Amino acid sequence: MREIVLINITGVDRPGLTAAITGVLAQGGVNILDIGQAVIHDTLSFGILVEIPDSEQGKSVLKDILFKGYELDQQVRFTPVSEEDYQQWVGNQGKKRHIVTLLTRKVTAGQLQAVSSITAKYGLNIDHIDRLSGRMPLDTPADKGKGCIEFSVRGEAADPQALRAEFLSVAQALNVDIAFQEDSLFRRNRRLAVFDMDSTLIEAEVIDELAKAAGVGEQVSEITERAMAGELDFRASFKERLALLKGLDVSVLDSIGASLRLTEGAETLFAELKRLGYKTAILSGGFTYFAKQLQAKLGIDYVFANELEVVDGKCTGVAIEPIVDAQRKADLLKELAHKEGLRLEQTIAVGDGANDLPMLAIAGLGVAFRAKPLVKQSAKQAISTLGLDGVLYLLGFRDRDGQL
């Protein structure tokens, strides 16, 4: 009678170990039903689920594995599995899978406990846990660390909306980000990424900087803050702010452009997206003049932003239509996806303001980046703890995959 056995092997990792173990199994005419291997700090954890035939070859295979493990200084454990349990396991393979991604400056046991407790509470079973971030020296400054742990979970969440709300609450309490995505084919096949500019790609709201030069900084900043938080209609507030810039000399654009700083992780993100074959775009309620500068610096494919009307070297206080507002951003995302022959599920959108929500909602991966509470709660995913390159982790990208 055939046997089904789970073989667990642990010990110090060494070259050739897998070949040696499977070589013994091959001599026994064993079928491999499942296999998994992980190495943590040079310590191996190797599991193989095998079907041992009822034959002369198969009778001694477990004894031979035990001897081989002793030779290789490995601990070996055997766990019999009934055919009923195996068939139940096979039946579970059709269940939905999701990816839970924990992003933080420094990974702690408390963070992992919180994530794993919530997944269990809502009926999700953890299949795999992987570290996507690179190894960090112990003395890494608190604001320079990068930690990312990815959980592959199986099952249907008992209440997906409540699950997301609980993840968001815990993320705020622990100062981490927790993303929850369906593990679908589209997650691994995205090809277009679009970005807001102000307070997303750059660490400033350009219209506020222009207002400071025009002597109306505080007045405009207050309107901007309320517009980005969703308290004011973007189009109306944009026109109101622009009107306050009437008469501003366009010569100040050069000095403001030179002073703008890229957001943490922007250069890494765009370099990797380009290497991976993505098309990229800026969809901004800001201004084309500055967006073009970023396009040249980061190698961005498309730019859609607002054009300041200028007469005799002075701003007139109006923008040339059409204005890139919330709906226009969503429409542009659809147009670009169609142009590139992509489904919306294959797109990524990143932004921080309420005017970004429509495009974040329709993108396959919508990320609220260092956003206001309303935007953070409304978006599918949010990143507040890491830089823009944290978006790569949501795609399953590992630091060791990079070439920078």
Short mmCIF file of C-alpha atoms in Angstrom, two decimals, residues 98-235:
data_model
loop_
_atom_site.label_atom_id
_atom_site.label_comp_id
_atom_site.label_asym_id
_atom_site.label_seq_id
_atom_site.Cartn_x
_atom_site.Cartn_y
_atom_site.Cartn_z
CA HIS A 98 -4.42 37.46 -1.52
CA ILE A 99 -1.20 39.27 -0.78
CA VAL A 100 -0.79 41.21 2.46
CA THR A 101 2.21 43.55 2.36
CA LEU A 102 3.66 45.15 5.48
CA LEU A 103 5.81 48.25 4.85
CA THR A 104 7.73 49.91 7.65
CA ARG A 105 11.03 51.55 8.51
CA LYS A 106 11.90 48.71 10.88
CA VAL A 107 10.08 45.39 11.16
CA THR A 108 9.03 44.40 14.70
CA ALA A 109 7.44 41.31 16.20
CA GLY A 110 4.46 43.43 17.25
CA GLN A 111 3.76 44.43 13.66
CA LEU A 112 3.87 40.81 12.46
CA GLN A 113 1.66 39.72 15.33
CA ALA A 114 -0.93 42.37 14.43
CA VAL A 115 -1.03 41.40 10.74
CA SER A 116 -1.16 37.65 11.37
CA SER A 117 -3.85 38.03 14.05
CA ILE A 118 -6.10 40.05 11.73
CA THR A 119 -5.72 37.60 8.85
CA ALA A 120 -6.64 34.70 11.17
CA LYS A 121 -9.59 36.63 12.61
CA TYR A 122 -11.13 36.99 9.13
CA GLY A 123 -10.61 33.36 8.12
CA LEU A 124 -7.47 33.71 6.01
CA ASN A 125 -4.67 31.16 6.23
CA ILE A 126 -1.03 32.22 5.73
CA ASP A 127 0.74 30.01 3.16
CA HIS A 128 4.05 31.84 2.75
CA ILE A 129 5.91 34.71 4.38
CA ASP A 130 8.74 36.41 2.46
CA ARG A 131 11.04 39.34 3.16
CA LEU A 132 11.18 41.63 0.11
CA SER A 133 13.42 44.31 1.59
CA GLY A 134 17.19 43.98 1.72
CA ARG A 135 19.26 43.27 4.81
CA MET A 136 19.66 46.34 7.00
CA PRO A 137 22.67 47.08 9.27
CA LEU A 138 21.75 47.21 12.96
CA ASP A 139 22.78 50.86 13.26
CA THR A 140 20.64 52.12 10.35
CA PRO A 141 19.06 55.50 11.29
CA ALA A 142 15.36 55.22 12.11
CA ASP A 143 14.30 57.41 9.17
CA LYS A 144 16.51 55.58 6.63
CA GLY A 145 15.40 52.00 7.19
CA LYS A 146 13.30 50.02 4.71
CA GLY A 147 11.39 46.94 5.73
CA CYS A 148 8.86 44.92 3.77
CA ILE A 149 7.30 41.57 4.61
CA GLU A 150 4.91 39.87 2.18
CA PHE A 151 2.29 37.37 3.33
CA SER A 152 0.61 35.06 0.83
CA VAL A 153 -2.78 34.15 2.29
CA ARG A 154 -5.49 31.77 1.14
CA GLY A 155 -9.27 31.86 1.59
CA GLU A 156 -12.24 34.20 1.45
CA ALA A 157 -12.21 37.04 3.99
CA ALA A 158 -15.31 36.83 6.19
CA ASP A 159 -15.87 40.60 5.83
CA PRO A 160 -13.44 42.24 3.36
CA GLN A 161 -14.54 45.79 4.20
CA ALA A 162 -14.07 45.25 7.94
CA LEU A 163 -10.73 43.56 7.26
CA ARG A 164 -9.44 46.58 5.34
CA ALA A 165 -10.73 48.95 8.03
CA GLU A 166 -8.93 46.98 10.72
CA PHE A 167 -5.71 46.91 8.71
CA LEU A 168 -5.94 50.70 8.30
CA SER A 169 -6.57 51.24 12.02
CA VAL A 170 -3.63 49.05 13.04
CA ALA A 171 -1.38 50.68 10.43
CA GLN A 172 -2.08 54.11 11.90
CA ALA A 173 -1.55 52.89 15.46
CA LEU A 174 1.79 51.21 14.65
CA ASN A 175 2.99 53.76 12.06
CA VAL A 176 3.21 51.16 9.31
CA ASP A 177 1.47 50.54 5.99
CA ILE A 178 -0.52 47.37 5.31
CA ALA A 179 -1.65 46.61 1.75
CA PHE A 180 -4.22 43.93 0.88
CA GLN A 181 -4.50 42.81 -2.75
CA GLU A 182 -5.93 39.90 -4.67
CA ASP A 183 -3.10 37.72 -5.96
CA SER A 184 -4.16 37.73 -9.59
CA LEU A 185 -2.43 37.46 -12.94
CA PHE A 186 -2.83 41.22 -13.40
CA ARG A 187 -0.82 41.96 -10.24
CA ARG A 188 2.22 40.47 -11.97
CA ASN A 189 1.44 41.92 -15.39
CA ARG A 190 1.05 45.67 -14.90
CA ARG A 191 2.62 47.88 -17.55
CA LEU A 192 1.50 51.52 -17.10
CA ALA A 193 2.11 53.72 -14.05
CA VAL A 194 0.71 57.26 -13.75
CA PHE A 195 1.52 59.82 -11.07
CA ASP A 196 0.32 63.03 -9.61
CA MET A 197 3.18 65.54 -9.38
CA ASP A 198 2.84 68.00 -6.49
CA SER A 199 3.45 66.38 -3.08
CA THR A 200 3.81 63.04 -4.86
CA LEU A 201 6.78 63.20 -7.22
CA ILE A 202 8.07 66.40 -5.64
CA GLU A 203 8.04 67.57 -2.03
CA ALA A 204 6.03 70.73 -2.69
CA GLU A 205 2.82 72.18 -4.07
CA VAL A 206 4.16 74.36 -6.89
CA ILE A 207 1.17 76.68 -6.87
CA ASP A 208 1.97 77.49 -3.23
CA GLU A 209 5.57 78.30 -4.18
CA LEU A 210 4.35 80.59 -6.96
CA ALA A 211 1.99 82.25 -4.50
CA LYS A 212 4.84 82.98 -2.09
CA ALA A 213 6.69 84.74 -4.91
CA ALA A 214 3.52 86.73 -5.64
CA GLY A 215 3.11 87.70 -1.97
CA VAL A 216 -0.09 85.70 -1.43
CA GLY A 217 1.48 82.55 -0.01
CA GLU A 218 -0.62 82.04 3.11
CA GLN A 219 -3.89 82.72 1.34
CA VAL A 220 -3.19 80.23 -1.45
CA SER A 221 -1.70 77.56 0.85
CA GLU A 222 -4.87 77.52 2.93
CA ILE A 223 -7.01 76.95 -0.17
CA THR A 224 -4.62 74.24 -1.44
CA GLU A 225 -4.74 72.40 1.88
CA ARG A 226 -8.54 72.35 1.88
CA ALA A 227 -8.71 71.31 -1.79
CA MET A 228 -6.29 68.39 -1.31
CA ALA A 229 -8.24 67.25 1.76
CA GLY A 230 -11.42 67.14 -0.32
CA GLU A 231 -13.11 70.07 1.43
CA LEU A 232 -13.26 72.20 -1.74
CA ASP A 233 -13.99 71.44 -5.39
CA PHE A 234 -10.62 71.22 -7.15
CA ARG A 235 -11.58 73.06 -10.34
#
